[in-house]
């Protein structure tokens, strides 16, 4: 076996030990020619004995493929993105591909640098969860990629590329519809920038759901431009300190949910008796909280499957349709114990005619 500091064995040494030609070793190890099973096993045994492995770079130069995918993630600390990474890596591995994972940390410069690195590694395809802010020349650089590209979770305006996302308008609508059915009329939302399509669409969905119940979303109850847990925490404290606070709050992503829960805990409010809480996407502990957290679930496994399937089809030349393909998947509501009918007003009159609670898990 070759060890640190030793000279790596060559294909000629493998051929000599196995008693075959160099060409036969190449065919056996690269599955590039007709070789009997017994001969293949003999060659593989010799290769293992010597510690020989075909050089990946040389192999890729000959075949034009590295069987490596690049995965650029906007922020690996986001639990939803972590779930996507896990599913994507498993599916890629099952298809015989390795994955180079890059975390951009929501920094445009890091995303640009990672992209250049992946190109230098000659990856066969790229999966990109783009950072929110653009870097100079990003759309042009991505449009000129020699490899297939699939955008995941987020799209980029002005870029014609395959994408896999969820119906974010429906995510907001499902949350609002659920709260309306429980009788809520003062609903708040904690969100990112309304300039960002995902946040904007979730806000629009909530607004539409409330409108179907004859309720106008109070602009004073919209906490915009919350980009992290701390910002959400401060925004929710301000909402809870209002003279007439909301009876329910929607957080539009995982980081904001954590800030929301911190603020509610610091104000010692009972969930859902004093305040209903609902979020878009699950946290690792959402189902084991007491009460459990009601969430609009994003189908992470289905997103990963569609992204990998689409990318590999492009790589393999099986998908020859012109133009970008957009896959939009539907979220679904998981009702747990953090949402219920609103509390009675100070004068003793119930805010809602109904005290029917959602099914608890």
Short mmCIF file of C-alpha atoms in Angstrom, two decimals:
data_model
loop_
_atom_site.label_atom_id
_atom_site.label_comp_id
_atom_site.label_asym_id
_atom_site.label_seq_id
_atom_site.Cartn_x
_atom_site.Cartn_y
_atom_site.Cartn_z
CA UNK A 1 0.00 0.00 0.00
CA UNK A 2 1.23 3.47 -0.84
CA UNK A 3 1.73 5.66 2.20
CA UNK A 4 2.62 9.30 2.91
CA UNK A 5 5.85 10.28 1.22
CA UNK A 6 5.95 7.17 -0.99
CA UNK A 7 5.93 7.12 -4.78
CA UNK A 8 2.47 6.28 -6.04
CA UNK A 9 2.24 3.04 -8.06
CA UNK A 10 1.73 3.29 -11.80
CA UNK A 11 -0.68 1.57 -14.14
CA UNK A 12 2.26 -0.39 -15.55
CA UNK A 13 2.97 -1.90 -12.14
CA UNK A 14 -0.67 -2.93 -11.82
CA UNK A 15 -0.50 -4.54 -15.28
CA UNK A 16 2.70 -6.39 -14.33
CA UNK A 17 1.25 -7.73 -11.06
CA UNK A 18 -2.02 -8.79 -12.71
CA UNK A 19 -0.19 -10.30 -15.67
CA UNK A 20 -2.12 -8.29 -18.24
CA UNK A 21 -1.50 -5.38 -20.61
CA UNK A 22 -1.77 -1.71 -19.64
CA UNK A 23 -4.73 -1.42 -22.01
CA UNK A 24 -6.54 -4.21 -20.16
CA UNK A 25 -5.97 -2.50 -16.81
CA UNK A 26 -7.42 0.74 -18.20
CA UNK A 27 -10.48 -1.05 -19.58
CA UNK A 28 -11.05 -2.97 -16.34
CA UNK A 29 -10.72 0.00 -13.99
CA UNK A 30 -12.57 2.54 -16.15
CA UNK A 31 -15.29 0.19 -17.45
CA UNK A 32 -14.40 1.42 -20.92
CA UNK A 33 -14.11 -1.87 -22.74
CA UNK A 34 -15.15 -5.51 -22.80
CA UNK A 35 -13.35 -7.38 -20.01
CA UNK A 36 -14.39 -10.65 -18.40
CA UNK A 37 -15.52 -10.56 -14.79
CA UNK A 38 -12.65 -12.81 -13.69
CA UNK A 39 -10.08 -10.59 -15.38
CA UNK A 40 -11.67 -7.45 -13.96
CA UNK A 41 -11.49 -8.91 -10.47
CA UNK A 42 -7.81 -9.83 -10.97
CA UNK A 43 -6.95 -6.31 -12.05
CA UNK A 44 -8.90 -4.74 -9.16
CA UNK A 45 -7.15 -7.02 -6.68
CA UNK A 46 -3.74 -5.98 -8.06
CA UNK A 47 -4.74 -2.30 -7.88
CA UNK A 48 -5.86 -2.64 -4.25
CA UNK A 49 -2.69 -4.51 -3.34
CA UNK A 50 -0.51 -1.74 -4.74
CA UNK A 51 -2.75 1.09 -3.56
CA UNK A 52 -3.30 2.30 -7.10
CA UNK A 53 -6.17 4.62 -8.06
CA UNK A 54 -6.76 6.06 -11.53
CA UNK A 55 -5.85 9.75 -11.66
CA UNK A 56 -9.11 11.68 -11.70
CA UNK A 57 -7.75 14.64 -13.66
CA UNK A 58 -6.26 12.45 -16.37
CA UNK A 59 -9.46 10.46 -16.56
CA UNK A 60 -11.55 13.60 -16.93
CA UNK A 61 -9.31 14.90 -19.72
CA UNK A 62 -9.94 11.70 -21.67
CA UNK A 63 -13.67 11.45 -21.02
CA UNK A 64 -14.54 15.13 -20.73
CA UNK A 65 -16.37 14.41 -17.45
CA UNK A 66 -15.28 14.58 -13.82
CA UNK A 67 -18.48 13.16 -12.27
CA UNK A 68 -18.32 16.03 -9.80
CA UNK A 69 -21.10 18.53 -9.17
CA UNK A 70 -20.72 21.98 -7.64
CA UNK A 71 -23.21 23.06 -4.97
CA UNK A 72 -23.16 26.73 -3.98
CA UNK A 73 -25.31 27.47 -0.92
CA UNK A 74 -26.25 31.02 0.05
CA UNK A 75 -26.08 30.34 3.80
CA UNK A 76 -25.28 26.95 5.28
CA UNK A 77 -26.51 28.04 8.73
CA UNK A 78 -30.09 28.06 7.41
CA UNK A 79 -31.62 24.74 8.55
CA UNK A 80 -33.71 24.51 5.38
CA UNK A 81 -30.61 24.77 3.19
CA UNK A 82 -28.91 22.13 5.35
CA UNK A 83 -31.76 19.73 4.62
CA UNK A 84 -31.45 20.47 0.91
CA UNK A 85 -27.69 19.82 1.02
CA UNK A 86 -28.22 16.46 2.71
CA UNK A 87 -30.82 15.33 0.16
CA UNK A 88 -28.79 16.59 -2.81
CA UNK A 89 -25.60 14.85 -1.70
CA UNK A 90 -27.41 11.56 -1.15
CA UNK A 91 -29.06 11.68 -4.58
CA UNK A 92 -25.84 12.72 -6.31
CA UNK A 93 -23.91 9.92 -4.61
CA UNK A 94 -26.52 7.37 -5.64
CA UNK A 95 -26.06 8.54 -9.24
CA UNK A 96 -22.28 8.14 -8.99
CA UNK A 97 -21.38 11.80 -8.52
CA UNK A 98 -19.37 13.58 -5.84
CA UNK A 99 -20.33 17.05 -4.64
CA UNK A 100 -18.12 20.05 -3.89
CA UNK A 101 -20.04 22.11 -1.32
CA UNK A 102 -19.42 25.86 -1.09
CA UNK A 103 -20.98 28.17 1.51
CA UNK A 104 -21.35 31.76 0.32
CA UNK A 105 -22.57 33.10 3.69
CA UNK A 106 -24.87 35.56 1.86
CA UNK A 107 -21.70 37.37 0.63
CA UNK A 108 -21.57 38.15 -3.11
CA UNK A 109 -17.76 38.15 -3.21
CA UNK A 110 -17.60 34.65 -1.73
CA UNK A 111 -20.14 33.37 -4.24
CA UNK A 112 -18.13 34.78 -7.14
CA UNK A 113 -14.90 33.28 -5.78
CA UNK A 114 -16.49 29.88 -5.25
CA UNK A 115 -17.89 29.90 -8.77
CA UNK A 116 -14.42 30.51 -10.23
CA UNK A 117 -13.04 27.64 -8.16
CA UNK A 118 -15.73 25.25 -9.36
CA UNK A 119 -14.99 26.19 -12.96
CA UNK A 120 -11.30 25.48 -12.38
CA UNK A 121 -12.27 22.03 -11.07
CA UNK A 122 -14.16 21.37 -14.30
CA UNK A 123 -17.32 20.24 -12.51
CA UNK A 124 -19.93 18.62 -14.74
CA UNK A 125 -22.78 20.82 -13.49
CA UNK A 126 -23.67 23.42 -10.88
CA UNK A 127 -26.53 23.72 -8.39
CA UNK A 128 -26.84 27.28 -7.10
CA UNK A 129 -28.78 28.72 -4.19
CA UNK A 130 -27.84 32.34 -4.96
CA UNK A 131 -27.03 35.00 -2.38
CA UNK A 132 -29.51 37.84 -2.08
CA UNK A 133 -27.21 40.64 -3.23
CA UNK A 134 -25.71 40.65 -6.70
CA UNK A 135 -22.07 40.91 -7.64
CA UNK A 136 -20.92 42.81 -10.69
CA UNK A 137 -21.36 40.77 -13.85
CA UNK A 138 -23.12 37.88 -12.09
CA UNK A 139 -25.94 37.39 -14.62
CA UNK A 140 -23.54 37.46 -17.55
CA UNK A 141 -21.09 35.08 -15.87
CA UNK A 142 -23.82 32.57 -15.07
CA UNK A 143 -25.36 32.86 -18.53
CA UNK A 144 -22.00 32.01 -20.11
CA UNK A 145 -21.30 28.92 -17.99
CA UNK A 146 -20.11 26.00 -20.11
CA UNK A 147 -21.78 23.58 -17.68
CA UNK A 148 -25.49 23.06 -17.02
CA UNK A 149 -26.84 25.19 -14.17
CA UNK A 150 -29.90 24.74 -11.95
CA UNK A 151 -31.06 27.46 -9.55
CA UNK A 152 -32.48 26.06 -6.33
CA UNK A 153 -35.00 27.79 -4.01
CA UNK A 154 -34.21 31.25 -5.42
CA UNK A 155 -34.31 32.57 -8.98
CA UNK A 156 -32.37 35.48 -10.49
CA UNK A 157 -34.13 38.17 -12.49
CA UNK A 158 -32.69 38.44 -15.97
CA UNK A 159 -31.14 34.97 -16.02
CA UNK A 160 -32.58 32.26 -18.24
CA UNK A 161 -31.71 29.11 -16.29
CA UNK A 162 -33.40 25.94 -15.07
CA UNK A 163 -34.84 26.39 -11.59
CA UNK A 164 -36.59 24.48 -8.82
CA UNK A 165 -38.59 26.55 -6.33
CA UNK A 166 -41.79 26.41 -4.31
CA UNK A 167 -44.96 28.44 -4.77
CA UNK A 168 -44.09 31.16 -2.25
CA UNK A 169 -47.39 32.98 -2.77
CA UNK A 170 -49.16 29.79 -1.70
CA UNK A 171 -46.91 29.54 1.37
CA UNK A 172 -48.11 32.91 2.61
CA UNK A 173 -51.69 32.15 1.60
CA UNK A 174 -51.79 28.85 3.52
CA UNK A 175 -50.58 30.57 6.68
CA UNK A 176 -53.11 33.38 6.36
CA UNK A 177 -55.97 31.04 5.51
CA UNK A 178 -55.24 28.96 8.60
CA UNK A 179 -55.22 32.00 10.88
CA UNK A 180 -58.43 33.36 9.36
CA UNK A 181 -60.20 30.07 10.03
CA UNK A 182 -59.14 30.31 13.67
CA UNK A 183 -60.65 33.80 13.91
CA UNK A 184 -57.57 36.04 13.89
CA UNK A 185 -57.94 39.59 12.63
CA UNK A 186 -54.74 41.26 13.87
CA UNK A 187 -52.06 39.29 12.06
CA UNK A 188 -48.42 40.41 11.90
CA UNK A 189 -45.65 39.24 9.59
CA UNK A 190 -41.88 39.27 10.08
CA UNK A 191 -40.11 39.22 6.73
CA UNK A 192 -37.01 40.18 4.76
CA UNK A 193 -36.88 42.81 2.06
CA UNK A 194 -40.03 43.28 -0.05
CA UNK A 195 -37.61 43.73 -2.96
CA UNK A 196 -36.69 40.07 -2.63
CA UNK A 197 -39.18 37.92 -4.61
CA UNK A 198 -39.55 35.17 -1.99
CA UNK A 199 -40.38 37.58 0.85
CA UNK A 200 -42.63 39.67 -1.39
CA UNK A 201 -44.60 36.69 -2.66
CA UNK A 202 -45.13 35.32 0.84
CA UNK A 203 -46.38 38.72 1.98
CA UNK A 204 -48.71 38.93 -1.02
CA UNK A 205 -50.06 35.46 -0.26
CA UNK A 206 -50.80 36.39 3.34
CA UNK A 207 -52.42 39.64 2.27
CA UNK A 208 -54.66 37.82 -0.24
CA UNK A 209 -55.75 35.21 2.30
CA UNK A 210 -56.72 37.88 4.81
CA UNK A 211 -58.60 39.79 2.12
CA UNK A 212 -60.71 36.72 1.35
CA UNK A 213 -61.81 36.88 4.98
CA UNK A 214 -62.66 40.56 4.66
CA UNK A 215 -59.57 41.70 6.57
CA UNK A 216 -57.02 44.25 5.42
CA UNK A 217 -53.47 43.55 6.55
CA UNK A 218 -52.44 46.38 8.88
CA UNK A 219 -49.29 47.99 7.45
CA UNK A 220 -48.15 48.74 11.00
CA UNK A 221 -47.95 45.00 11.63
CA UNK A 222 -45.51 44.30 8.78
CA UNK A 223 -41.93 44.03 10.04
CA UNK A 224 -39.86 44.44 6.88
CA UNK A 225 -36.13 44.13 6.21
CA UNK A 226 -35.41 41.55 8.88
CA UNK A 227 -32.42 39.66 7.51
CA UNK A 228 -31.35 37.65 10.55
CA UNK A 229 -32.44 36.33 13.93
CA UNK A 230 -31.42 39.44 15.85
CA UNK A 231 -33.31 41.79 13.55
CA UNK A 232 -36.41 39.62 13.84
CA UNK A 233 -36.06 39.54 17.62
CA UNK A 234 -36.04 43.35 17.86
CA UNK A 235 -38.91 43.70 15.37
CA UNK A 236 -41.12 41.25 17.26
CA UNK A 237 -40.43 42.96 20.59
CA UNK A 238 -41.67 46.19 19.02
CA UNK A 239 -44.81 44.45 17.75
CA UNK A 240 -45.51 42.90 21.14
CA UNK A 241 -45.03 46.23 22.93
CA UNK A 242 -47.72 47.95 20.87
CA UNK A 243 -50.81 49.15 22.75
CA UNK A 244 -52.87 46.69 20.72
CA UNK A 245 -50.55 43.87 19.86
CA UNK A 246 -51.21 41.26 17.16
CA UNK A 247 -52.92 38.01 18.07
CA UNK A 248 -50.84 35.99 15.59
CA UNK A 249 -47.42 36.40 13.96
CA UNK A 250 -46.03 34.76 10.82
CA UNK A 251 -42.26 34.40 10.35
CA UNK A 252 -41.28 33.89 6.72
CA UNK A 253 -38.08 31.85 7.22
CA UNK A 254 -36.12 29.83 9.78
CA UNK A 255 -33.80 32.57 11.03
CA UNK A 256 -36.73 34.89 11.62
CA UNK A 257 -38.63 32.14 13.42
CA UNK A 258 -35.81 31.84 15.95
CA UNK A 259 -35.91 35.57 16.60
CA UNK A 260 -39.69 35.46 16.94
CA UNK A 261 -39.57 32.64 19.50
CA UNK A 262 -36.87 34.44 21.52
CA UNK A 263 -38.94 37.62 21.71
CA UNK A 264 -42.10 35.79 22.77
CA UNK A 265 -40.14 33.97 25.47
CA UNK A 266 -38.63 37.22 26.76
CA UNK A 267 -42.09 38.78 26.99
CA UNK A 268 -43.30 35.67 28.87
CA UNK A 269 -46.27 35.19 26.55
CA UNK A 270 -47.96 31.80 26.47
CA UNK A 271 -48.22 30.16 23.05
CA UNK A 272 -50.96 29.85 21.78
CA UNK A 273 -53.12 31.20 24.63
CA UNK A 274 -51.74 34.75 24.42
CA UNK A 275 -50.29 34.63 20.92
CA UNK A 276 -50.42 32.27 17.94
CA UNK A 277 -47.14 31.64 16.13
CA UNK A 278 -46.74 30.21 12.63
CA UNK A 279 -43.70 29.94 10.37
CA UNK A 280 -42.66 29.05 6.86
CA UNK A 281 -40.55 25.89 6.95
CA UNK A 282 -39.71 23.50 9.73
CA UNK A 283 -36.96 23.72 12.31
CA UNK A 284 -35.28 20.54 13.63
CA UNK A 285 -37.15 20.92 16.93
CA UNK A 286 -40.50 22.21 15.61
CA UNK A 287 -42.40 18.96 16.18
CA UNK A 288 -40.97 18.34 19.68
CA UNK A 289 -41.60 21.87 21.01
CA UNK A 290 -44.40 22.11 23.50
CA UNK A 291 -46.59 23.26 21.98
CA UNK A 292 -45.37 22.08 18.58
CA UNK A 293 -44.80 24.77 15.98
CA UNK A 294 -47.35 25.15 13.19
CA UNK A 295 -45.46 25.52 9.92
CA UNK A 296 -45.89 25.78 6.18
CA UNK A 297 -43.61 22.95 5.05
CA UNK A 298 -41.30 23.22 2.06
CA UNK A 299 -40.82 19.80 0.36
CA UNK A 300 -37.02 19.71 0.66
CA UNK A 301 -36.67 16.11 -0.56
CA UNK A 302 -38.80 16.81 -3.65
CA UNK A 303 -36.87 20.03 -4.36
CA UNK A 304 -33.55 18.16 -4.19
CA UNK A 305 -34.87 15.34 -6.37
CA UNK A 306 -36.13 17.72 -9.06
CA UNK A 307 -32.87 19.71 -8.98
CA UNK A 308 -30.60 16.66 -9.29
CA UNK A 309 -32.81 14.96 -11.88
CA UNK A 310 -32.93 18.08 -14.01
CA UNK A 311 -29.19 18.72 -13.77
CA UNK A 312 -28.20 15.15 -14.59
CA UNK A 313 -30.60 15.13 -17.54
CA UNK A 314 -28.88 18.23 -18.91
CA UNK A 315 -25.43 16.75 -18.27
CA UNK A 316 -26.33 13.49 -19.94
CA UNK A 317 -27.94 15.18 -22.91
CA UNK A 318 -31.29 13.53 -22.17
CA UNK A 319 -33.03 16.90 -21.81
CA UNK A 320 -32.62 18.68 -25.13
CA UNK A 321 -35.62 20.99 -24.86
CA UNK A 322 -34.77 24.58 -25.62
CA UNK A 323 -35.15 27.31 -23.04
CA UNK A 324 -35.09 27.27 -19.27
CA UNK A 325 -37.29 24.88 -17.35
CA UNK A 326 -38.98 26.07 -14.15
CA UNK A 327 -40.21 23.49 -11.64
CA UNK A 328 -42.52 24.99 -8.99
CA UNK A 329 -43.53 22.70 -6.13
CA UNK A 330 -46.36 23.19 -3.65
CA UNK A 331 -45.86 23.70 0.09
CA UNK A 332 -48.27 22.23 2.63
CA UNK A 333 -49.51 23.19 6.07
CA UNK A 334 -48.52 21.18 9.17
CA UNK A 335 -50.85 22.23 12.00
CA UNK A 336 -49.45 21.79 15.48
CA UNK A 337 -50.14 23.40 18.83
CA UNK A 338 -48.71 26.91 18.39
CA UNK A 339 -51.84 28.25 16.68
CA UNK A 340 -55.30 28.55 18.19
CA UNK A 341 -58.23 30.95 18.33
CA UNK A 342 -57.24 34.46 19.47
CA UNK A 343 -57.49 35.34 23.16
CA UNK A 344 -60.49 37.33 24.49
CA UNK A 345 -60.16 41.09 24.60
CA UNK A 346 -59.59 42.95 27.86
CA UNK A 347 -63.32 43.69 28.06
CA UNK A 348 -64.03 39.97 28.22
CA UNK A 349 -65.48 39.72 24.71
CA UNK A 350 -63.82 37.08 22.57
CA UNK A 351 -61.97 38.39 19.54
CA UNK A 352 -63.30 35.38 17.66
CA UNK A 353 -66.71 33.83 17.70
CA UNK A 354 -65.03 30.47 17.69
CA UNK A 355 -62.45 28.98 20.03
CA UNK A 356 -61.81 25.99 17.79
CA UNK A 357 -58.16 25.08 17.90
CA UNK A 358 -56.01 23.51 15.21
CA UNK A 359 -55.11 19.83 15.52
CA UNK A 360 -52.11 19.45 17.79
CA UNK A 361 -49.27 17.07 17.26
#
